[in-house]
Each structure stands twice: as structure tokens, then as C-alpha cells.
Coordinates of C-alpha atoms in Angstrom, one line a residue:
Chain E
X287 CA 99.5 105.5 87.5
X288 CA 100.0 109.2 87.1
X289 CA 97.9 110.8 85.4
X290 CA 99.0 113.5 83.4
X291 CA 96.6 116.3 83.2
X292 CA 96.2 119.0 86.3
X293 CA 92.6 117.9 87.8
X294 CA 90.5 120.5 89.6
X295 CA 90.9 120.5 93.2
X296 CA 88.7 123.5 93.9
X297 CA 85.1 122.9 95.4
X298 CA 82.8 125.7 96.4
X299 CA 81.6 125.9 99.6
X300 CA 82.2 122.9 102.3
X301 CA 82.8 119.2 101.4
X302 CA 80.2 117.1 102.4
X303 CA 80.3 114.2 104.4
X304 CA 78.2 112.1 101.7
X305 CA 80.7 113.6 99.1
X306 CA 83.7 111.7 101.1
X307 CA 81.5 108.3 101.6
X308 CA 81.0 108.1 97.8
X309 CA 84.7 108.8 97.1
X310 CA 85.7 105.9 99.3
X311 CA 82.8 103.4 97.6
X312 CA 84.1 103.9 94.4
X313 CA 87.1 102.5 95.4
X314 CA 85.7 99.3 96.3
X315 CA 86.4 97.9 92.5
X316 CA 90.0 98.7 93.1
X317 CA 90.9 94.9 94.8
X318 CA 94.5 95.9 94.4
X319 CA 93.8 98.5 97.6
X320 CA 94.5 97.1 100.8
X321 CA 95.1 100.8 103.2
X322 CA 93.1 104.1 102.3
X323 CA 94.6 107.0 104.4
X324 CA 92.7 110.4 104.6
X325 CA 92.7 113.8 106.1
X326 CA 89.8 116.0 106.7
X327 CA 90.5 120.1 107.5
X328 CA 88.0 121.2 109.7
X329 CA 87.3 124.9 110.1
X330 CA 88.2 125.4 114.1
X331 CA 85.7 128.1 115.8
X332 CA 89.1 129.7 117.4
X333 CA 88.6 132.2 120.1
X334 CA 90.5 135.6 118.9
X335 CA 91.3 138.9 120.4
X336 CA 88.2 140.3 118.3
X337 CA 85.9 137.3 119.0
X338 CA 85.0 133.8 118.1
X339 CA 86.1 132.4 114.9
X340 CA 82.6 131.9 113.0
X341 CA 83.5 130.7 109.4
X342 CA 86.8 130.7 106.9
X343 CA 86.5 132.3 103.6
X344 CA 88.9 131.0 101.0
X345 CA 90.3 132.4 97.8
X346 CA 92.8 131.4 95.9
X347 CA 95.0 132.0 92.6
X348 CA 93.4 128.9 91.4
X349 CA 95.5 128.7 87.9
X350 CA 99.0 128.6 90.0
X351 CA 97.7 126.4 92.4
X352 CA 96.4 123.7 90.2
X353 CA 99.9 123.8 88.6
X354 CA 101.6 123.6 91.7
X355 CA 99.5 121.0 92.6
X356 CA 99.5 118.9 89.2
X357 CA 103.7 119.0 90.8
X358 CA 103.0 117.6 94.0
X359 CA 100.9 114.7 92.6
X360 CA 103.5 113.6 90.4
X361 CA 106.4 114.1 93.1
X362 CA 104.3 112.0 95.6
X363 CA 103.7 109.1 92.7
X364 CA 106.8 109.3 92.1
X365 CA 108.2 108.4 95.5
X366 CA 105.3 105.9 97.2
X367 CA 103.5 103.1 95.0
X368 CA 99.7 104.8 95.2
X369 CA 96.7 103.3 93.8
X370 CA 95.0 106.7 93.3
X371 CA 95.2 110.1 94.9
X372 CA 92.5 112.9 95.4
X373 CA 92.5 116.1 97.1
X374 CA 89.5 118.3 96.9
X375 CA 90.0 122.0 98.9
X376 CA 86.9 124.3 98.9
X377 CA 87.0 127.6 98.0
X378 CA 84.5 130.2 99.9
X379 CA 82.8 130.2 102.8
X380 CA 83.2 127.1 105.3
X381 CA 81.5 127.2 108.7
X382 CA 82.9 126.3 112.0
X383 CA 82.7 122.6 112.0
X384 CA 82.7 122.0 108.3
X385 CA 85.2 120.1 106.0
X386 CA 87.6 122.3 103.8
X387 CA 90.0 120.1 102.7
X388 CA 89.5 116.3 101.8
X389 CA 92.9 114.5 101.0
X390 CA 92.8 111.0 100.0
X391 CA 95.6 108.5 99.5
X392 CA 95.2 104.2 98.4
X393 CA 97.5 101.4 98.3
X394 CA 98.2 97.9 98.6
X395 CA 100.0 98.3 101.6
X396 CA 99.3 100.8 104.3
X397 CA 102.5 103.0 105.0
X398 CA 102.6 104.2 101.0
X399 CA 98.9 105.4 101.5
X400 CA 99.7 106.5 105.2
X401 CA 102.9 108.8 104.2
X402 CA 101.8 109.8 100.9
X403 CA 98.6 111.6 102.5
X404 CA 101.1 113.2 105.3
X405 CA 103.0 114.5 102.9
X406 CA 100.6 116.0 100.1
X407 CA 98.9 117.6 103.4
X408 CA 102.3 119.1 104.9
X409 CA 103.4 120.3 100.6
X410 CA 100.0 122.0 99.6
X411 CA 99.5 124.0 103.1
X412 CA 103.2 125.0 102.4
X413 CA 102.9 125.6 98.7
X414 CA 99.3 125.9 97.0
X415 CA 98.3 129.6 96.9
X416 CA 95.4 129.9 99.4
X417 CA 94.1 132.3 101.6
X418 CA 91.9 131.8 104.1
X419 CA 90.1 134.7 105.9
X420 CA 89.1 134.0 109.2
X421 CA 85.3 135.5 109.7
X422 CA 84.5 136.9 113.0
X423 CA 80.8 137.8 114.7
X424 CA 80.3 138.2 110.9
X425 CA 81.9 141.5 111.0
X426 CA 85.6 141.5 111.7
X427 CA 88.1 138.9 110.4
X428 CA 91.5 138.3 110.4
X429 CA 94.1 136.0 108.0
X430 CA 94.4 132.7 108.6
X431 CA 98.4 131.9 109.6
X432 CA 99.7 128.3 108.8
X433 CA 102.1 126.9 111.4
Chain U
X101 CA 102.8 148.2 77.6
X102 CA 100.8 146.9 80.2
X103 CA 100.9 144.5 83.1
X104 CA 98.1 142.9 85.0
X105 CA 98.7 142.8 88.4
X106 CA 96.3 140.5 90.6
X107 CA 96.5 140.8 94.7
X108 CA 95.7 137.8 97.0
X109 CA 94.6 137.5 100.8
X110 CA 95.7 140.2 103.4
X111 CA 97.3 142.4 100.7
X112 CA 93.5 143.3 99.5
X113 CA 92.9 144.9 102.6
X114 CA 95.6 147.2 101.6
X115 CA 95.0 147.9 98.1
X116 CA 91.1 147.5 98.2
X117 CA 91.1 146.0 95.4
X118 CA 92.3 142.1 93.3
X119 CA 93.2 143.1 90.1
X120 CA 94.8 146.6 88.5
X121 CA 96.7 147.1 85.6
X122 CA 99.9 149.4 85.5
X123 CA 101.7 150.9 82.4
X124 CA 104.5 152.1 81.8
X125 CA 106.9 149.6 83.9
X126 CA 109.5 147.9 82.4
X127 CA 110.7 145.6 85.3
X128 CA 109.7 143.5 88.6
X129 CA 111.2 146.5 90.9
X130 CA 109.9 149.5 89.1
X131 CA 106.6 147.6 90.0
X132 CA 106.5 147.6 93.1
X133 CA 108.4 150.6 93.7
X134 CA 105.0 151.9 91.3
X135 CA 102.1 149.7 93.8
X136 CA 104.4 150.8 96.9
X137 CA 103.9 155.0 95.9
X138 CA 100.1 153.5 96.0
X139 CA 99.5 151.6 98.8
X140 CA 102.5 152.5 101.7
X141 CA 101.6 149.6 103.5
X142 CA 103.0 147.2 101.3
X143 CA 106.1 148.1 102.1
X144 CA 106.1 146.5 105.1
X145 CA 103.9 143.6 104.1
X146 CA 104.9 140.2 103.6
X147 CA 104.8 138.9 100.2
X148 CA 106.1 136.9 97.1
X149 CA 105.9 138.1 93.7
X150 CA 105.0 135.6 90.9
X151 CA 105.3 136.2 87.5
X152 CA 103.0 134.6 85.0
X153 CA 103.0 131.9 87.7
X154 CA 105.9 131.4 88.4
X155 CA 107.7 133.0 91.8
X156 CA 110.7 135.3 91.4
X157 CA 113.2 136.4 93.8
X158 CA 115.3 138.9 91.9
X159 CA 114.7 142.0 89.0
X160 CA 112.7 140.4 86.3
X161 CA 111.8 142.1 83.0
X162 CA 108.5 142.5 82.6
X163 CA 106.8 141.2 79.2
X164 CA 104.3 142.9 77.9
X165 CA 100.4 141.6 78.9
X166 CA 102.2 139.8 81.5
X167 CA 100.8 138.8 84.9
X168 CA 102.3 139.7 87.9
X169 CA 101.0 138.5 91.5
X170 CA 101.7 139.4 94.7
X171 CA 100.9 136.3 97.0
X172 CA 101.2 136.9 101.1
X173 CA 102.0 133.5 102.8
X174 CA 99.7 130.5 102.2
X175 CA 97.0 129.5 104.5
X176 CA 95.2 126.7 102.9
X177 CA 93.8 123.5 104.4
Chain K
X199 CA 89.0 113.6 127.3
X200 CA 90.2 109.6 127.4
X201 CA 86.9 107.0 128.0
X202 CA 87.5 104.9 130.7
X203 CA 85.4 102.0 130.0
X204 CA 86.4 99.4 127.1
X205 CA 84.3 100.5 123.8
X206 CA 82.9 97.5 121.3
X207 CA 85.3 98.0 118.3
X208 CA 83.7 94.8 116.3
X209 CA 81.0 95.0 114.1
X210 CA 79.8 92.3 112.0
X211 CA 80.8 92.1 108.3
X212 CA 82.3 94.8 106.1
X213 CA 82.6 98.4 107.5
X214 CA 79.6 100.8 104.7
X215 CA 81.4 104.0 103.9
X216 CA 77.9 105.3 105.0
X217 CA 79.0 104.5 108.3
X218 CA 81.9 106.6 107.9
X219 CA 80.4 109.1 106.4
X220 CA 78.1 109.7 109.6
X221 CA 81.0 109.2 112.1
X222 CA 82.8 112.1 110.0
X223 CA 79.0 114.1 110.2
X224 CA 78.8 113.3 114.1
X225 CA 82.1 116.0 114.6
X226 CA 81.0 118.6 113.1
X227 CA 79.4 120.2 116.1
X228 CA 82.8 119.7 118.0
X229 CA 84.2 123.2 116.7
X230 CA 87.4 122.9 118.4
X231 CA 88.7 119.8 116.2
X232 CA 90.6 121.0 113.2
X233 CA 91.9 118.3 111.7
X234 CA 90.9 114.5 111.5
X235 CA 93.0 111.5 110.4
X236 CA 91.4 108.5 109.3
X237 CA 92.7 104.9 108.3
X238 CA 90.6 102.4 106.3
X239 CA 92.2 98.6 105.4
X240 CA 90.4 97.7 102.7
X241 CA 90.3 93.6 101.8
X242 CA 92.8 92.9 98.6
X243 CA 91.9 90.3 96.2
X244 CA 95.4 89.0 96.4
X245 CA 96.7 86.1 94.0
X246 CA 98.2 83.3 96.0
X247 CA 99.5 80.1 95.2
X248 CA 96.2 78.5 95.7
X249 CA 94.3 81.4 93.7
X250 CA 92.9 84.6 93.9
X251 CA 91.2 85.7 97.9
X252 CA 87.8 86.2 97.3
X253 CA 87.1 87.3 101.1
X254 CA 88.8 87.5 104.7
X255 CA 87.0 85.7 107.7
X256 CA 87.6 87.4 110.7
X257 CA 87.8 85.8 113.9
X258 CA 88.7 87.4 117.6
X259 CA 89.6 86.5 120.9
X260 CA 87.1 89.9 121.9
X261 CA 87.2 90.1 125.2
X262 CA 91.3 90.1 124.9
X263 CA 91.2 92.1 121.9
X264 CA 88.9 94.6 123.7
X265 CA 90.6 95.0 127.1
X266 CA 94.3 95.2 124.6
X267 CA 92.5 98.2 122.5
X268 CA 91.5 99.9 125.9
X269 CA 95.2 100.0 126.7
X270 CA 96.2 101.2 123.6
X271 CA 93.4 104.0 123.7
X272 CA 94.8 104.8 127.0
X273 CA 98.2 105.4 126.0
X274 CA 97.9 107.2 123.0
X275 CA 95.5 109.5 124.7
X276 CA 98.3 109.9 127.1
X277 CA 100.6 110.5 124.1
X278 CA 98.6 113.4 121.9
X279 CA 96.4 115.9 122.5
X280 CA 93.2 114.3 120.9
X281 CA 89.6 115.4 121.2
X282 CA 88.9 111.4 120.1
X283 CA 89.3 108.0 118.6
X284 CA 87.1 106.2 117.2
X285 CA 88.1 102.0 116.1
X286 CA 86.1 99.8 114.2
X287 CA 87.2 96.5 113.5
X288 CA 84.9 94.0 111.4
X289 CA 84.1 89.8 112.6
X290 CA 83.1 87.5 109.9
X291 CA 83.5 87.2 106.1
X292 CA 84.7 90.4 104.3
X293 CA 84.5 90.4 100.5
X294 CA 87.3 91.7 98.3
X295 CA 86.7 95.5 97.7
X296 CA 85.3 95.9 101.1
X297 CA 86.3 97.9 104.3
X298 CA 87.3 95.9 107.3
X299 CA 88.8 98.6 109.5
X300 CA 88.6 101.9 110.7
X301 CA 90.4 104.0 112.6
X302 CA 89.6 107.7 113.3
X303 CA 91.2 110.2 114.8
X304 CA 90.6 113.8 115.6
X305 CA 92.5 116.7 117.4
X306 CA 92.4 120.7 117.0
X307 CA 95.8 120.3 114.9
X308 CA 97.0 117.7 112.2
X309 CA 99.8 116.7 113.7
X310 CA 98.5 114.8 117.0
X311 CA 95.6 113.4 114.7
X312 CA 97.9 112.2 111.9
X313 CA 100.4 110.4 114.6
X314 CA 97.9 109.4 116.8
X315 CA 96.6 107.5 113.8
X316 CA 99.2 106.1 112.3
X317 CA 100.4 104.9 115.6
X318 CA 96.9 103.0 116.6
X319 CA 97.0 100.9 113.0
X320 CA 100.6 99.9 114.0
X321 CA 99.9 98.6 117.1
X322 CA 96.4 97.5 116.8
X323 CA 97.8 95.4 113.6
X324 CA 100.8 93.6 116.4
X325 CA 98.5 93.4 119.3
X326 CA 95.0 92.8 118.4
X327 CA 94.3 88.7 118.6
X328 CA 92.7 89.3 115.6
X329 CA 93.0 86.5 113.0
X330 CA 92.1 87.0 108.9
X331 CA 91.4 83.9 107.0
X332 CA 91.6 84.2 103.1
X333 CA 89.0 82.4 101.3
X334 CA 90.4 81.4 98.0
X335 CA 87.9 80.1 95.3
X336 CA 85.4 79.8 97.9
X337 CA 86.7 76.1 98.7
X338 CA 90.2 77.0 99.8
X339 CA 92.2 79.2 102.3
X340 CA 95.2 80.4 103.8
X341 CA 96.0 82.4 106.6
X342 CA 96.5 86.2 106.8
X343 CA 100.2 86.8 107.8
X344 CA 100.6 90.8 108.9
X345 CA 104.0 92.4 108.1
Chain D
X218 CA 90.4 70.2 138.2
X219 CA 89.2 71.6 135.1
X220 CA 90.5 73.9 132.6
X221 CA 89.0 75.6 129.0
X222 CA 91.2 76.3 126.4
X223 CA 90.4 78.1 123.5
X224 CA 91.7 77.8 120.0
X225 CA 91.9 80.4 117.8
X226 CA 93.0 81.4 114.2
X227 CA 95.6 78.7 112.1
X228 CA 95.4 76.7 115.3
X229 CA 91.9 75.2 114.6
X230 CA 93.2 73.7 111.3
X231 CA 95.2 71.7 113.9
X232 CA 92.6 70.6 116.4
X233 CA 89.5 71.2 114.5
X234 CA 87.6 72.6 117.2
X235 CA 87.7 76.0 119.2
X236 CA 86.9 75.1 122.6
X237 CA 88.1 71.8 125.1
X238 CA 88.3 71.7 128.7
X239 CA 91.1 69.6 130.0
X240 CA 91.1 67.8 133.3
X241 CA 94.0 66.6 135.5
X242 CA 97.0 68.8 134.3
X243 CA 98.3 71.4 137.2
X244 CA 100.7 73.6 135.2
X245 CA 100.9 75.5 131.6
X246 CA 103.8 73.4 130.7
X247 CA 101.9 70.3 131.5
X248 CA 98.8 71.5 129.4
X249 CA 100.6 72.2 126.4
X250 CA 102.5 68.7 127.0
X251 CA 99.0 66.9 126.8
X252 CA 97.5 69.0 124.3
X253 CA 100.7 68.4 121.6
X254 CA 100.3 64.6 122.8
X255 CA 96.7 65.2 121.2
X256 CA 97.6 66.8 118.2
X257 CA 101.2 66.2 117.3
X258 CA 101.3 69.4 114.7
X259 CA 100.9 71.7 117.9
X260 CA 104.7 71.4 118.1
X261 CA 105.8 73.0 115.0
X262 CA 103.3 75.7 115.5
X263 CA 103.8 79.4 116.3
X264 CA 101.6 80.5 119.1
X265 CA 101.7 82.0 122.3
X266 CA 99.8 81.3 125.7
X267 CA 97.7 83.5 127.6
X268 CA 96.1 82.5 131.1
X269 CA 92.8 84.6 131.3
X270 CA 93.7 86.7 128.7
X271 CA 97.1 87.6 130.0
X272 CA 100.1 86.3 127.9
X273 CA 102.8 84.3 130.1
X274 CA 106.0 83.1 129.1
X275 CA 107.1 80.7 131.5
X276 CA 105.7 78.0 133.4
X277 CA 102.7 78.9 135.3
X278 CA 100.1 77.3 137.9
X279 CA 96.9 76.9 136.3
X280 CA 94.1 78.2 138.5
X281 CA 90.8 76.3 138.8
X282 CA 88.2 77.2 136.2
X283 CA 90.7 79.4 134.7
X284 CA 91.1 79.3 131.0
X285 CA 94.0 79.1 128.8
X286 CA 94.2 80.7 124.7
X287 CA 96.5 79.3 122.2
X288 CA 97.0 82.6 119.5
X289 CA 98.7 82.0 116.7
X290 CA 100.0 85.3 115.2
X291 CA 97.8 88.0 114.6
X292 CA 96.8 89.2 111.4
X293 CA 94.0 91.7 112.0
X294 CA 93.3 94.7 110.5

């Protein structure tokens, strides 16, 4: 089932924790599911040579990315059986501690929904453009580096 | 003819600014030969140039009212 | 930080995604996790020969089970660099649609998390004496064979 | 001399209870000798045999009071 049209993936500010219970209820008319496999992003509180990580500010070239990402979805239906597949990534400020990036992956059988999440996780931190500026004592920052 | 040119992430801190337009460019390289007279620093900066959204790795003729990017690496998630 | 003592992972009936959603809530004060992986299995309303599964009934040797999921806990801690797991199993009658395990890991990169969680299903799935009956029509069952 | 054994999962269709204690048998082998005497559809079964929760493969002295589990496969999760 792939759908056809880029969705939004952009959310402002942090993603809730009641925002990721609701996602998984509404999956509870989908009998055909038998694994769910997620990922959470949570903003680390890093110690750095100019002080404590405080909060992650994101930006993006949202227009690309959606594109980019409309790609991915239909490379990773493509290759595993899914049920359904959502990613949410906020854009903004995220505090230490909070959720920035929500992947969600369903299947009948667990190891579609298991490497299909690993792998949308591993493409869009490759791939989607988005920056994240690492806020420090709410004065300095520094950019984000993906390893 | 015109170009819009939109900066991303650690380049801003360079350029000060997101968005500028430049005339009088005909190609990918005179671009950024243009932006690099600006801003010095993105010389030595790391970045990929997009062009209406798509990446390009060679000299690309500019169209006009065409969007050029310059995206440093990715940090998302 | 591996717990020495064998946790409770059963919990009666179907797992609310409430309940996840304040185990996801509960890390956000521990600002040096940055990524989480979580696993849900998710009861299918499969058709069998002897009809559609309405529900699996869950029945455990616990005291096995539980001194068998402290091992594993051991040596996956021993394995990745987590900051914590978290297992929830569900006893009794699960309906179709509803969440019957839950498996939740968390470390400052994706990497351990992701592994570390993939690798708990797998073996918790082969070792657990953990037994699903599908109820099929209500009157009915077979039971659950894990591949 | 006394043992429990405990019955769990496809196993129960068999015996139709969860829980016997069985007198007078000194080994595992002899246990599982008297039980599939009981219940003749214990010997096609798949199951293994743990001795206070500890799976054994061979032929093994049954303590006292200790207590034997017949587990079919597992299919949690």
C-alpha cells in the first residue's frame, strides 16, 4: 500500500509522548499487524567544549526534504511488506530530553517492521536536508554532526 | 535574470543571512565564484549545491527564476 | 547500569498504548539517552483452517520465564552500551488489534538501542516458556507456533 | 517420594489438567515412562523437560519435592 502523495513529515516543536500513544491506538483496527517497530530521537544534553547542550533547533529545506522523503517511502515499500509507515521529524526548538524524530514501521511479521524502521532511520539522517543547531547556556551553539 | 539563492544550517553563520538573490550569473560556478567574493569563508566550507531541488555535482546552467541551495551536511533525527 | 534482581515482565491482559506512552514520558529526564528503540507484537486476526483468531490466551511458566528474561537482560547489557530495557509481556486473553508485547530499549546512540532491541524480541520469542492459544470463533482454538 | 509436574501450553489438551504429583518413580526417564502410560498422546508430542526450572536432556535423578515441567514449544510474544 503506497501511497502516492508526499505527506508532511514536519512537526513544530517536540513530539509528544501522547502524540506517539494515539499513533499506535489507531493501529489497533489494522488486525492484519502482528510487529510495530519504532524509533524515538531524543535530544542528548551533550557536554561540549562551550558548555552543556541545552536544546536543538531544527530547520530544514522542507520542500526537498518531503521529496526526498516521498523517495524513501516508496523505496522501503518497495523492498519489505509494510502495513503502514509514519515518520514525523520536528522542526524548531526541542529541549534536552524531548522527542525529535518519531519513526514508525507495521507488519504482519516482525523483521519487515523491524528492518524497515532501521533503514528509513539510517536513509533520512543520511539524506533529508536538516540542520540541527545545537543550543548552548542559551547563548552559544554549535552544528549538530551526524555519525 | 535572476536566481534565488537560499542558505541552510552552519552556512548562515557565514552569510548572515537564508535567502538572497543574485543577477547576472549565467551558470552553477559563476555562482559561487559570485557568493565566494561575498562571504570568504565559504570557500572552505563544506557544502552541496542543489538546484531547484535537485543536487548537482558539475557546471549547471542556471535558468532563469531558478533556485539554487547550498545545503552543508545533514544533521536530522 | 544492568539491575540485578529479576523484574515482573507480565502484566495481565493487553498492553494500553497509554502505558507506553508514559514509559516513553518517564525518560525524558534521562538527558543522556538519545535514541530509543521500541518493539510492540500486536495480536493478528489470522484466518486459519478452523476460522478467523478472535484473541490469544497467554499462559507462562513465570518463574522460569522470569529467571530466563534476567539472563537475557544480563547479557545484552553485557553486549551494548544501554542506559535501559524495559519488557512487558501480557498473561491471559488478548483480543485481535491489541498489544501483547513490549520491548523498550534506550542508549545515548541508535545503534546499541536498535540491536539491543532487535536482539531481545529474538530471543525472548525462542526462550521465553511463553505459550499463545488462538481463540477461534470463541469455541475453537489452535496453538501459536513462533517462526 | 513425591514429585509435581506441571503442564503447560498444547500439553494440557493432552492431560487436561496443569498440575499432578507423581509418587514412586526415581528418575526423569521413569516419569515420563508413567506419565505417557497415562496419556498415550504424550509420545508423539514435542516438549522438553526441565527439573526446577532447569532444562535437562538426559536421564536425571529426581530429587524429593522437586518438580518437573513438560514445555511444549514456545510461542510467546
Amino acid at each position: 500500500m503506497t501511497e502516492r502523495k508526499p505527506k508532511n513529515i514536519f512537526k513544530d516543536g517536540p513530539i509528544p509522548a501522547s502524540f506517539i500513544a494515539e499513533s499506535i491506538q489507531k493501529h489497533s483496527t489494522q488486525k492484519a499487524i502482528g510487529g510495530h517497530s519504532i524509533f524515538l530521537g531524543q535530544v542528548r544534553a551533550d557536554e561540549t567544549e562551550k558548555g552543556v547542550v541545552s536544546a536543538i533547533e531544527y530547520t530544514a529545506f522542507e520542500e526537498m526534504a518531503l521529496e526526498k522523503m516521498h523517495l524513501i517511502r516508496e523505496d522501503i515499500f518497495a523492498k519489505y511488506p509494510l502495513t503502514c509507515m509514519h515518520v514525523h521529524h520536528s522542526l524548531g526548538t526541542v529541549e534536552a530530553g524531548e522527542i525529535c524524530l518519531f519513526v514508525f514501521t507495521s507488519s504482519a511479521h516482525r523483521k519487515a517492521a523491524i528492518n524497515a524502521c532501521e533503514e528509513t532511520v539510517e536513509r533520512l539522517k543520511a539524506e533529508l536536508p536538516v540542520w540541527g543547531k545545537e543550543i548552548i547556556g542559551g547563548e552559544s551553539h554549535q552544528w549538530k554532526v551526524n555519525r | 535574470m535572476q536566481v534565488k539563492v537560499l542558505i541552510f544550517g552552519q552556512l548562515t553563520d557565514i552569510t548572515g543571512l537564508s535567502e538572497l538573490l543574485v543577477t547576472d550569473v549565467s551558470t552553477s560556478n559563476e555562482l559561487i565564484e559570485s557568493l565566494t567574493g561575498k562571504y570568504p569563508e565559504l570557500a572552505t566550507a563544506k557544502y552541496v549545491v542543489a538546484l531547484d531541488k535537485k543536487v548537482i555535482s558539475q557546471e549547471t546552467q542556471l535558468p532563469d527564476n531558478s533556485t539554487v541551495a547550498l545545503l552543508p551536511p545533514f544533521s536530522g533525527g
